Coordinates of C-alpha atoms and ligand atoms in Angstrom, one line a residue:
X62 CA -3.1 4.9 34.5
X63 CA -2.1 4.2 31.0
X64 CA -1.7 0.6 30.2
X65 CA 1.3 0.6 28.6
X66 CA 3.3 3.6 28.5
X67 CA 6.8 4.0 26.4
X68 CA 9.2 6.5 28.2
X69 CA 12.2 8.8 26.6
X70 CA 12.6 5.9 23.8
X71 CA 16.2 7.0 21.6
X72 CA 16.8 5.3 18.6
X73 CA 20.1 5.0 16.5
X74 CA 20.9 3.2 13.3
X75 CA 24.6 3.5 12.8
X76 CA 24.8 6.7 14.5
X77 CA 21.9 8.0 12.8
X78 CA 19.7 8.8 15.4
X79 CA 15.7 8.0 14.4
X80 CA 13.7 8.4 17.5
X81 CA 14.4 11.4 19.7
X82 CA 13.1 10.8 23.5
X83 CA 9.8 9.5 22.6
X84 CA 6.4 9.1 24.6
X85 CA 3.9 6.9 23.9
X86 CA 0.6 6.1 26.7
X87 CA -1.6 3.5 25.3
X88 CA -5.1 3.0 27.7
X89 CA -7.3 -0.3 28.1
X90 CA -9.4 -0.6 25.3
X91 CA -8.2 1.9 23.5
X92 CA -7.5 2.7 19.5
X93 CA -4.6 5.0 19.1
X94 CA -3.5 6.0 16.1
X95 CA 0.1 6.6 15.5
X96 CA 1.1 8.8 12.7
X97 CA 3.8 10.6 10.6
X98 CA 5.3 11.1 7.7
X99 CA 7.5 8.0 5.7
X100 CA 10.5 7.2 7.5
X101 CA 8.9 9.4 10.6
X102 CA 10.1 6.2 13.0
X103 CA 6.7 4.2 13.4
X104 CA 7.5 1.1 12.6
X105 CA 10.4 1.7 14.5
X106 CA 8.9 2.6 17.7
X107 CA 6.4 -0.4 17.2
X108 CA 9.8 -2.8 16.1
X109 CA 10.9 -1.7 19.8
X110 CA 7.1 -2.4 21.8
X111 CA 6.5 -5.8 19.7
X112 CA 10.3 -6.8 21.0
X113 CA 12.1 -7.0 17.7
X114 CA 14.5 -3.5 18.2
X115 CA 16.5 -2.6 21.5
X116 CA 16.2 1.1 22.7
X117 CA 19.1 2.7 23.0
X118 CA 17.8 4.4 25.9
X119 CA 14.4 4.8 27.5
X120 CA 11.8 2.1 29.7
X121 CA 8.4 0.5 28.8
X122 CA 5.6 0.0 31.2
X123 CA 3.7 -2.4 31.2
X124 CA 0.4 -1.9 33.9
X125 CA 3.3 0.3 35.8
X126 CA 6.0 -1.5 36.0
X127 CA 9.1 -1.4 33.9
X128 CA 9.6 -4.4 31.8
X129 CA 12.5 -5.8 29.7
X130 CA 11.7 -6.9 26.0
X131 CA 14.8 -8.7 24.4
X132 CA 13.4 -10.8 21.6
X133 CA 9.8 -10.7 20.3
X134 CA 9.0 -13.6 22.3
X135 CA 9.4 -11.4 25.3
X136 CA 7.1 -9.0 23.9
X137 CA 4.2 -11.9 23.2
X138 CA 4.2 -13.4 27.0
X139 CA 2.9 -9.7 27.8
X140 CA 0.4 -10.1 25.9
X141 CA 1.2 -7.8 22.7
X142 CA 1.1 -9.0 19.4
X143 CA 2.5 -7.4 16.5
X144 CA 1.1 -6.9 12.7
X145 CA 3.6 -5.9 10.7
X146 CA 4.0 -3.8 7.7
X147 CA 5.4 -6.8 5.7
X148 CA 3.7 -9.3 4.9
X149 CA 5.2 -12.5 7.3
X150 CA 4.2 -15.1 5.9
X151 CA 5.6 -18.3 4.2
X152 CA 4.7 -18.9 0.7
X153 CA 5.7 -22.8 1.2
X154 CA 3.3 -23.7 4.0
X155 CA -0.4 -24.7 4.1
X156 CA -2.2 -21.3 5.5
X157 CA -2.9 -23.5 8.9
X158 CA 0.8 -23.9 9.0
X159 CA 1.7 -20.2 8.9
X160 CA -0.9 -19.3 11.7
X161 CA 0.9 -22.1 14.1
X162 CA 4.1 -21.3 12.9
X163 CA 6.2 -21.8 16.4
X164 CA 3.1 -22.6 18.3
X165 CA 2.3 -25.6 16.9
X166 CA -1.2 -27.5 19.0
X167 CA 0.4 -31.0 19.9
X168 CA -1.7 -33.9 21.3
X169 CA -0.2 -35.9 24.8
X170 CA 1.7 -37.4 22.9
X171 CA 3.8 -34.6 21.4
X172 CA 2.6 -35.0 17.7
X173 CA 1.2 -32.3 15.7
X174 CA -2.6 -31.8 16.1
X175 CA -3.7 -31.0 12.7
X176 CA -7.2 -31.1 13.0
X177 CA -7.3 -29.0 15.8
X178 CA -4.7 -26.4 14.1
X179 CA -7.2 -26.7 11.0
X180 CA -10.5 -25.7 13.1
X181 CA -8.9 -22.8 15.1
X182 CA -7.6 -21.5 11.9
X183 CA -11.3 -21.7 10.1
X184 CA -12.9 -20.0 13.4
X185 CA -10.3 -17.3 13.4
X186 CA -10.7 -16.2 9.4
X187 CA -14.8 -16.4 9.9
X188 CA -14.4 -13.9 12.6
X189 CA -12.6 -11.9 10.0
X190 CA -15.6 -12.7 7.1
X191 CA -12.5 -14.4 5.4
X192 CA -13.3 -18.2 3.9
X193 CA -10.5 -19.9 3.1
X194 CA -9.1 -23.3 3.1
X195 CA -6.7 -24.3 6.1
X196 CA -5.2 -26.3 4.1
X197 CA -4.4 -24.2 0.7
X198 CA -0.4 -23.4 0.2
X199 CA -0.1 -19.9 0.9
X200 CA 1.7 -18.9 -2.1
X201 CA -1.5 -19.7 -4.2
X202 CA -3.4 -16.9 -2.1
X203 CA -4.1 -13.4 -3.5
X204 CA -2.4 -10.8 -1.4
X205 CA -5.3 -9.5 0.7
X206 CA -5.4 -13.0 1.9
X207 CA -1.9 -13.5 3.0
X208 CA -3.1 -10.2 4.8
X209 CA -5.5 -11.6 6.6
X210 CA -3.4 -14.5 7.8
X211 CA -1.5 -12.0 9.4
X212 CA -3.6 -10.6 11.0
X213 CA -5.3 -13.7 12.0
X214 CA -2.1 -14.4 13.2
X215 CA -2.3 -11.8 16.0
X216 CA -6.0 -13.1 16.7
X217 CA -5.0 -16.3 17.5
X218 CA -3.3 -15.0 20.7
X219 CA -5.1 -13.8 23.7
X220 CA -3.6 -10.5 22.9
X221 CA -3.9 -7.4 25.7
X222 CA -2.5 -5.1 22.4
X223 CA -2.3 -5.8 19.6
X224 CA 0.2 -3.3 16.9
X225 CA -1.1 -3.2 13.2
X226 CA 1.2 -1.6 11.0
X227 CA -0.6 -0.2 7.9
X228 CA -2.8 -3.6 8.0
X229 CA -5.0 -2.4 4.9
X230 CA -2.9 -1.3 2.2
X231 CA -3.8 -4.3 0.7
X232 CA -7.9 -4.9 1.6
X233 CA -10.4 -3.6 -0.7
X234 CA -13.1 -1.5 1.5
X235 CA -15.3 -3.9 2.0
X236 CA -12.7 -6.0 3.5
X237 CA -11.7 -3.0 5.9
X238 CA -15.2 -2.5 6.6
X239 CA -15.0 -6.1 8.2
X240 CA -11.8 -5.3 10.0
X241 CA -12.8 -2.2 11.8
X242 CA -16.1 -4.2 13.0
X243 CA -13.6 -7.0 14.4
X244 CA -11.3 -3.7 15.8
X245 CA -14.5 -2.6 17.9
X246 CA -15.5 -5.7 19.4
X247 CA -11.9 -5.9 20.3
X248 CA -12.0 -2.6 21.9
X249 CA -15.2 -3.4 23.4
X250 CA -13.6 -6.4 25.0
X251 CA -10.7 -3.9 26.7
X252 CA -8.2 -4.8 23.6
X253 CA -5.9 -1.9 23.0
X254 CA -4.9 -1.8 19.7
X255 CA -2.1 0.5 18.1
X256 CA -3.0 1.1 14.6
X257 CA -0.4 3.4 11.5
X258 CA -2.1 4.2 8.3
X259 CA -1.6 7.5 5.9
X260 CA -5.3 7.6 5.2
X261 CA -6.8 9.7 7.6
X262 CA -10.0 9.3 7.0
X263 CA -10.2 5.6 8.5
X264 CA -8.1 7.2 11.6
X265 CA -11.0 9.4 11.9
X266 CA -13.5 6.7 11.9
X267 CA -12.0 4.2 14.3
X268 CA -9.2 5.6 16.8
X269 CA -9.6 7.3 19.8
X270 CA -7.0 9.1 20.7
X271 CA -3.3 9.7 18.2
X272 CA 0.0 10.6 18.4
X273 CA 1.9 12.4 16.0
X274 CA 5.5 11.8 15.0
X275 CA 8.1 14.0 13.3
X276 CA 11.6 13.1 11.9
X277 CA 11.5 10.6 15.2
X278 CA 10.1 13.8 17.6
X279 CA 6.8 13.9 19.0
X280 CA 5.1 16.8 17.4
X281 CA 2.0 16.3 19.3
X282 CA -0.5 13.9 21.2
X283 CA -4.3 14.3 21.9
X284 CA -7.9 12.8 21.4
X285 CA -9.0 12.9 17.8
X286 CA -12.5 14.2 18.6
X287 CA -11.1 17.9 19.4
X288 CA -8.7 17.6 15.7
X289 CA -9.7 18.0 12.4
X290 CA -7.9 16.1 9.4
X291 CA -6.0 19.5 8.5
X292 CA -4.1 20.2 11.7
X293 CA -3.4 16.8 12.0
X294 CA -1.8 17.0 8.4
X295 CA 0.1 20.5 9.4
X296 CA 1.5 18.0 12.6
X297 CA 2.9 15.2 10.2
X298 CA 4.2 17.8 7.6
X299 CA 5.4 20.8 9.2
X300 CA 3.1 22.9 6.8
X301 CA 0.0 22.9 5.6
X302 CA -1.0 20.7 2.2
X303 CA -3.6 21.9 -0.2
X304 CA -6.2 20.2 -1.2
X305 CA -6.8 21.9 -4.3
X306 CA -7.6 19.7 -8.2
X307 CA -4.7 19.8 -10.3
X308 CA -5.7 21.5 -13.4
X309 CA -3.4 22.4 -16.7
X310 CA -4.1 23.6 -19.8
X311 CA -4.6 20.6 -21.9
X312 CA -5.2 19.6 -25.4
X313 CA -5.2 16.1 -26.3
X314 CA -3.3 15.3 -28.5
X315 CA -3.4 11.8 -30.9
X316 CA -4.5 8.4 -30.1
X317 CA -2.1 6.6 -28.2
X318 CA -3.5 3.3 -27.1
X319 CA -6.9 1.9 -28.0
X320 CA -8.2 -0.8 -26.3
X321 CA -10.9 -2.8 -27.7
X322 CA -13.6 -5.3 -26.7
X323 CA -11.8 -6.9 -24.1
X324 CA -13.5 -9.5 -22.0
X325 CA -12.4 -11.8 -19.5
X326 CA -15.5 -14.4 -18.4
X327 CA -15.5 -13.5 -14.6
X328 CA -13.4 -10.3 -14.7
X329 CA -14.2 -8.2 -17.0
X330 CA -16.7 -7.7 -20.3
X331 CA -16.0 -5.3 -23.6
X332 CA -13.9 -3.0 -22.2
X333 CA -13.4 -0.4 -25.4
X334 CA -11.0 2.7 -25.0
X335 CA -8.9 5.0 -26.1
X336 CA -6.4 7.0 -25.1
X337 CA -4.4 10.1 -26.2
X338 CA -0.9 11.7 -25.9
X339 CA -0.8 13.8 -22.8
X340 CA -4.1 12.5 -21.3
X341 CA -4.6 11.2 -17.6
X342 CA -7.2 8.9 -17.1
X343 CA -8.3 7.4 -14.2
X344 CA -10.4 4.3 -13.4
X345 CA -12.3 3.8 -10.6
X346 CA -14.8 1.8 -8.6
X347 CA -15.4 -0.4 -5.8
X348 CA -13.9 -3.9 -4.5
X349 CA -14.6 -6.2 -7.5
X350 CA -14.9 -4.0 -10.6
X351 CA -12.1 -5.7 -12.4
X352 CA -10.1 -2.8 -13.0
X353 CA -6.9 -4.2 -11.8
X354 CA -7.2 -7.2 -13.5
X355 CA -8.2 -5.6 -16.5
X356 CA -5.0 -3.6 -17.0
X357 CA -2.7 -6.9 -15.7
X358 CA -4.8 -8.6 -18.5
X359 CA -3.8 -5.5 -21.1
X360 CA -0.1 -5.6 -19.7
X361 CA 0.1 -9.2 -20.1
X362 CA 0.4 -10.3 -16.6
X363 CA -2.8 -12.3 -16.9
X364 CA -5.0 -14.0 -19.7
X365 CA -7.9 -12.6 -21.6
X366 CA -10.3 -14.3 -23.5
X367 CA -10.8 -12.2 -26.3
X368 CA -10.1 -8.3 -27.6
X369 CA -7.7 -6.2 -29.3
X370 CA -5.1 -4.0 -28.6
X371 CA -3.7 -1.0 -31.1
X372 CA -0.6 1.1 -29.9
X373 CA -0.2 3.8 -32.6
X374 CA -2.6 3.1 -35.0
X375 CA -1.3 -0.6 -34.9
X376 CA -2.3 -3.8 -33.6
X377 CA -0.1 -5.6 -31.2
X378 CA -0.1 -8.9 -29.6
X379 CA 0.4 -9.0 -25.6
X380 CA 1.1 -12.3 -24.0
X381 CA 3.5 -11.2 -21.7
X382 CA 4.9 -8.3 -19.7
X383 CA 7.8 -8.0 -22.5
X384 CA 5.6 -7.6 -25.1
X385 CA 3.9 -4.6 -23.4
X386 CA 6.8 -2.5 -22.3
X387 CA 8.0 -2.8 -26.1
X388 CA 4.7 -1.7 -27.2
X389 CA 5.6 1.4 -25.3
X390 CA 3.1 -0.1 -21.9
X391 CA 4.4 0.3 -18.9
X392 CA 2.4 -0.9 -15.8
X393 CA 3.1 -0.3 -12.1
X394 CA 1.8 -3.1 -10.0
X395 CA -0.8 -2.7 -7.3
X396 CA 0.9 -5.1 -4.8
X397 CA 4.6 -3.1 -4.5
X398 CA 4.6 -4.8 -1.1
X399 CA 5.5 -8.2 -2.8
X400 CA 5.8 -7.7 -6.8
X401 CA 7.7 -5.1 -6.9
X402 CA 10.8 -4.1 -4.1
X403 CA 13.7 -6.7 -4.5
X404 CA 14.6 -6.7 -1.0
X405 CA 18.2 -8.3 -1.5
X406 CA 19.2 -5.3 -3.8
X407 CA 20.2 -1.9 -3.0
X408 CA 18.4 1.2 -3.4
X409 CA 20.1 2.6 -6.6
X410 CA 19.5 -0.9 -7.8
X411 CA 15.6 -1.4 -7.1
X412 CA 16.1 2.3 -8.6
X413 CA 17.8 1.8 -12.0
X414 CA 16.8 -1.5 -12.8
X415 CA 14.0 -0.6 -15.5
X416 CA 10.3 -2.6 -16.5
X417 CA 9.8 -5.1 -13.3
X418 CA 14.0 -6.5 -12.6
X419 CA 13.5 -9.6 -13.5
X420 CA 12.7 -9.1 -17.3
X421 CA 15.1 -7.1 -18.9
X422 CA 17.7 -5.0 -18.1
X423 CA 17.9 -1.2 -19.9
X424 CA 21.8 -0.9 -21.5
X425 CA 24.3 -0.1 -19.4
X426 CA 24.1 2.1 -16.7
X427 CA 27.5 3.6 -15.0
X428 CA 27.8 5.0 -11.5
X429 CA 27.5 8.4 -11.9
X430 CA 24.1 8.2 -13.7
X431 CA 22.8 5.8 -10.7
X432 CA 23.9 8.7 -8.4
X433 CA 22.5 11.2 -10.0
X434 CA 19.1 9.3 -10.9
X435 CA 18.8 8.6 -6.9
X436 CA 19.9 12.0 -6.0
X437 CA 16.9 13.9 -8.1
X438 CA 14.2 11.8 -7.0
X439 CA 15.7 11.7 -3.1
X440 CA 15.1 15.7 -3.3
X441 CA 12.0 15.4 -5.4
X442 CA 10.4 13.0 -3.6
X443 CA 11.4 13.2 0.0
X444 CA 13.0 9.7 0.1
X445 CA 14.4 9.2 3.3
X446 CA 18.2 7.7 2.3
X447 CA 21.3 8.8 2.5
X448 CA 23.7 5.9 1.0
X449 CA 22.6 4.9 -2.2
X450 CA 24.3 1.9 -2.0
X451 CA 22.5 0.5 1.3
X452 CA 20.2 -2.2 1.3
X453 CA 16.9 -1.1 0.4
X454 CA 15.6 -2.9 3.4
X455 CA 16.7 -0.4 5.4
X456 CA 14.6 2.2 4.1
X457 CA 11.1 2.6 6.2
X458 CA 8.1 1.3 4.0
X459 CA 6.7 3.8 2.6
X460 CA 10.3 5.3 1.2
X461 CA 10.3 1.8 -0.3
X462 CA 7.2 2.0 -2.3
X463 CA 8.6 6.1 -3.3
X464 CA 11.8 4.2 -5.0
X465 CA 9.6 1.7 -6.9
X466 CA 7.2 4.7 -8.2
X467 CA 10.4 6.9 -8.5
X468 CA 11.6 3.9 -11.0
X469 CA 8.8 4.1 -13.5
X470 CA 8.7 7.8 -13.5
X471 CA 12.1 7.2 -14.8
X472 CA 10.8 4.7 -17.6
X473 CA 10.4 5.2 -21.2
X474 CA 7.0 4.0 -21.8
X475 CA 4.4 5.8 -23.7
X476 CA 1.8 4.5 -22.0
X477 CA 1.9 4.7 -18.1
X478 CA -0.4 2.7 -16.0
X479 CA -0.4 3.3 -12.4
X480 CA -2.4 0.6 -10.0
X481 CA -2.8 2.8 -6.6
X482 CA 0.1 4.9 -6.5
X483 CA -0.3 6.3 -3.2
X484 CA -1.0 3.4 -0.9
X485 CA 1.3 3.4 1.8
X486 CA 2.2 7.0 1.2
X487 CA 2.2 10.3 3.5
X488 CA -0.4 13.1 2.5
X489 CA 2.8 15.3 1.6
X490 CA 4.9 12.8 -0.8
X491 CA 1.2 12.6 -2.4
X492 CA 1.2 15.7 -3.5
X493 CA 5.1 15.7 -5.1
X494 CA 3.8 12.2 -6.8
X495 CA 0.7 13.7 -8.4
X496 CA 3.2 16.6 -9.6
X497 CA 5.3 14.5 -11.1
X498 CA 2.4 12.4 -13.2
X499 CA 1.3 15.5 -14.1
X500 CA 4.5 16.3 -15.7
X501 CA 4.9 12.9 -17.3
X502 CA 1.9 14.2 -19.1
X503 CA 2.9 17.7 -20.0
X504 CA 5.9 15.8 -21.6
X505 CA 3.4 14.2 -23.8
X506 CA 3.3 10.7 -22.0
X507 CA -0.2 8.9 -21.6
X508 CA -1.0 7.9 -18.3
X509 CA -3.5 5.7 -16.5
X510 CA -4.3 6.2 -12.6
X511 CA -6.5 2.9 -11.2
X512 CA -7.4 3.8 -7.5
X513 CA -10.9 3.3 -5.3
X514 CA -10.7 7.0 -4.2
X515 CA -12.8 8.8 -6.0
X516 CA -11.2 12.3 -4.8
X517 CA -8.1 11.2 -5.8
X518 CA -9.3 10.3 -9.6
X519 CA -11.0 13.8 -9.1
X520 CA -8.1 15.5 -8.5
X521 CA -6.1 13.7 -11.2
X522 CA -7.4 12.8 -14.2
X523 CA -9.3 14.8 -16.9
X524 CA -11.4 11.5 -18.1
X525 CA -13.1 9.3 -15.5
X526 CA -14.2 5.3 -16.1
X527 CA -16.2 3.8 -13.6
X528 CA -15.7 0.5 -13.4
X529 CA -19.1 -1.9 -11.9
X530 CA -18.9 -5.3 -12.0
X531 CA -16.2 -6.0 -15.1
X532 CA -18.1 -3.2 -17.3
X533 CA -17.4 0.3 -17.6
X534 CA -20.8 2.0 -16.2
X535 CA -19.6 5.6 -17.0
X536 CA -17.2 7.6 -18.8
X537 CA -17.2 11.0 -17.5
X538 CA -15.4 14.7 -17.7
X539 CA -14.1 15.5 -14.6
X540 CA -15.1 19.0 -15.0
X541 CA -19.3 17.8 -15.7
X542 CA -19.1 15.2 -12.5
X543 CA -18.8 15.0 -9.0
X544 CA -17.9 12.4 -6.3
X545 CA -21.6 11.6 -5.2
X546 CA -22.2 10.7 -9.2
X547 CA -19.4 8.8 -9.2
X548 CA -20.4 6.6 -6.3
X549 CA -23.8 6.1 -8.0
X550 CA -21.9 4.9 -11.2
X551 CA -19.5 2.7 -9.3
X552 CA -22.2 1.1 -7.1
X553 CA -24.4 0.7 -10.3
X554 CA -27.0 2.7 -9.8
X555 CA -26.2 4.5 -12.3
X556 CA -24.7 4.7 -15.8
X557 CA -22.9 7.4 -18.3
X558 CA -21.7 5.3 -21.1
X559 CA -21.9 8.2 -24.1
X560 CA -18.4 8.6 -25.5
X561 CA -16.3 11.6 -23.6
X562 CA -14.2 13.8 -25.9
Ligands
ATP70 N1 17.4 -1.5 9.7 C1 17.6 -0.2 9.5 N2 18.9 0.3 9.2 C2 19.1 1.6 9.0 N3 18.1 2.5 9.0 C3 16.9 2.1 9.3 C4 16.5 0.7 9.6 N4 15.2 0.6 9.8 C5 14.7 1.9 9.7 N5 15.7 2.8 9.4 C6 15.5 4.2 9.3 O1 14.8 4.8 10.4 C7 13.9 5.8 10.0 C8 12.5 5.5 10.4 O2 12.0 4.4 9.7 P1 10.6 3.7 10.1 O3 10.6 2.5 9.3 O4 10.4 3.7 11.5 O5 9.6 4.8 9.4 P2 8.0 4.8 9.3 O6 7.5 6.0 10.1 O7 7.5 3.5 9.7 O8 7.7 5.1 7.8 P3 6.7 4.5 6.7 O9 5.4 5.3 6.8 O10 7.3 4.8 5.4 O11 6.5 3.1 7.0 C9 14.0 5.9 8.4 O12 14.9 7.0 8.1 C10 14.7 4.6 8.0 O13 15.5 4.7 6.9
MG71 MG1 6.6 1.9 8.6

């Protein structure tokens, strides 16, 4: 008997129907992956399990009897905790504070127990290979580490099932390494855990069994020994995706951006570059190489201790994100989850609002051109919306993060620098993402691709840096390398520093 077991769930937002008489069986001790496309009804389906949505129609099981979830609350006395695809957190409290937030440890006397709050809190992040002070405001914290008070969150609970929702969109790889290896001994322990993510190759290497949904349908349900990554794909899509490089006939054109001698003490040591019109570039390399905060140091997000920048031919001075996007720099950020959806404004708003909203405004732009900007890139990228004009809240999360790229395709930089463009998004809006950079470039535009998959750089960029420890370790033609090299380079075994042409 499955241990909890969602029957003929309906869904409607404003008589838009989003999840169409839905199944879901979740055994003891199981991983099951859910899947689907962005805006597919995941989080949905997990908003109405964790307590947080009605169903329209449709019962839950819990051990075989029907149960009645009307506020998350209900949900947690059953033993399921809930992850979510936002982070939760408060920037204002201590990190000890957000974990107890609501179940606050209180002594006979009814006053808070801080020590003890303090301890569990330090026990829970060492389980998770995460050192960090209890006591540290939150809002100092990187963004991996707000993660992991979310989902230390969940830990904290003698939780039956726990629901991650795309937990490690923001963990480098080792960190996920560490999460999986907690995931098992939860499994092992007859957790059940519920886990969504796009990248199917950490489905492959820690669920058990998955369940595919499509436009709010089941399109199919099964153990993911007897499925390999491409049927699975064809399931969540409809059709099948290539695979194939993206290749173009390409001649570089003139120097666009050189970048010279840059070094940060800690981050990053003399970094030199260049870059032409209609090039795409792509740095890579493992947890730790300093590539992100390398280009937030180039973009002027972050400080550097010495080097020198030349847009055209010409020196310029960044010490802030203004001063880039003059230059022609545009940069978009790794973290869209926090930096870079305004979450009071609408869609057409998080849309048209050019460089990062809160700098500067571009002109003047009317109506009709917001409508017409949110209609092409609703078509071209598959953004699930219908009214412009909604909160942009109400999208699903990765439809979110599709406006926000969909914005600086739309920008007028010369220079575009994309930190992980895909995280959070389905194997087919990939594809219609890559297309697009790829025809930034044809235009003539420069563009930078920072991502830790290697087959993705592969399939990108015409000129490879491999990033190790704050140095480039290799500059490579795509055509002369190979992932395995690449690997070697990034792990720094190896090193391919002659100049690439
Ligand atoms: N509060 C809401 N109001 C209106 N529509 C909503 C609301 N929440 C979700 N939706 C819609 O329901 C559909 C399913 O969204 P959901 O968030 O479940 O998708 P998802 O599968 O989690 O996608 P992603 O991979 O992008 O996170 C989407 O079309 C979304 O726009
Ligand atoms: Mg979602």
């Amino acid at each position: 008997m499955a241990f909890i077991s969602m029957e003929t769930i309906d869904k409607s937002f404003h008589q838009v129907k989003v999840l169409h008489q839905v199944n879901l069986d979740l055994g003891e001790g199981e991983i099951h992956a859910l899947l689907g496309e962005n805006g597919a009804g995941k989080s949905t389906l997990m908003n109405i399990l964790g307590g947080v949505l009605q169903p329209d129609s449709g019962t839950i099981y819990v051990n075989g009897a029907p149960v009645s979830m009307t506020t998350p609350g209900d949900s947690q006395k059953l033993g399921i905790s809930f992850i979510h695809q936002e982070l939760n957190v408060v920037s204002d409290l201590r990190v000890y504070e957000n974990m107890f937030l609501g179940s606050e440890i209180r002594n006979k006397a009814g006053f808070l127990n801080v020590e003890a709050m303090k301890q569990k809190t330090r026990d829970v992040l060492s389980r998770l290979g995460v050192s960090l002070d209890p006591s540290a405001y939150v809002r100092d914290l990187g963004t991996s580490h707000k993660q992991f008070i979310e989902i230390s969150k969940a830990l904290l609970r003698d939780s039956s099932v726990i629901i991650m929702d795309e937990p490690t969109t923001a963990l480098s790889e080792h960190e996920i390494s560490r999460l999986f290896e907690l995931m098992t001994t939860l499994k092992e322990s007859g957790v059940s855990i519920i886990y969504i993510s796009h990248k199917l190759k950490e489905i492959k290497a820690i669920c058990d069994r998955y369940t595919v949904l499509r436009d709010g349908f089941i399109a199919g349900t099964g153990s993911l020994e007897e499925e390999d990554p491409e049927s699975i794909t064809k399931m969540m899509v409809g059709r099948s995706v290539s695979q194939e490089r993206f290749t173009r006939e390409h001649v570089p054109g003139d120097e666009v951006m050189r970048v010279e001698d840059f070094s940060k003490t800690g981050l990053f040591q003399g970094i030199d570059f260049t870059i032409r019109e209609g090039e795409i570039a792509g740095f890579t390399g493992l947890a730790g190489d300093g590539r992100t905060e390398l280009f937030e140091a180039l973009f002027g997000f972050r400080k550097k201790d010495s080097g020198s920048l030349y847009v055209h031919g010409k020196k310029v001075v960044v010490n802030h994100p203004n001063h880039a996007l003059r230059a022609g720099i545009g940069l978009v950020p790794r973290d869209r989850k926090e930096n870079a959806v305004i979450q009071d404004l609408s869609i057409v708003h998080n849309l048209t609002l050019s460089s990062l909203g809160h700098f500067e405004k571009n002109g003047f732009i009317t109506k009709k051109q917001e409508r017409k900007a949110f209609q092409r890139y609703k078509n071209e990228l598959n953004i699930k919306a219908r009214d412009p004009y909604a909160s942009i809240a109400t999208l699903s999360g990765g439809n979110q993060q599709k406006v926000v790229i969909a914005k600086w395709l739309e920008v007028n930089a010369d220079v575009i620098i994309f930190d992980n463009p895909t995280q959070g998004i389905d194997v087919g809006a990939k594809r219609e993402i890559y297309q697009h950079i790829v025809s930034l470039a044809e235009q003539g535009k420069s563009i930078i691709i920072l991502s830790s998959e290697a087959p993705e750089i592969l399939k990108m960029c015409e000129h490879i840096y491999v990033m190790y420890k704050g140095e480039i370790t290799a500059r490579l033609n795509r055509d002369e390398t190979a992932e395995d090299e690449i690997m070697a380079c990034a792990t720094g075994s190896k090193r391919m520093v002659e100049s690439i042409g």
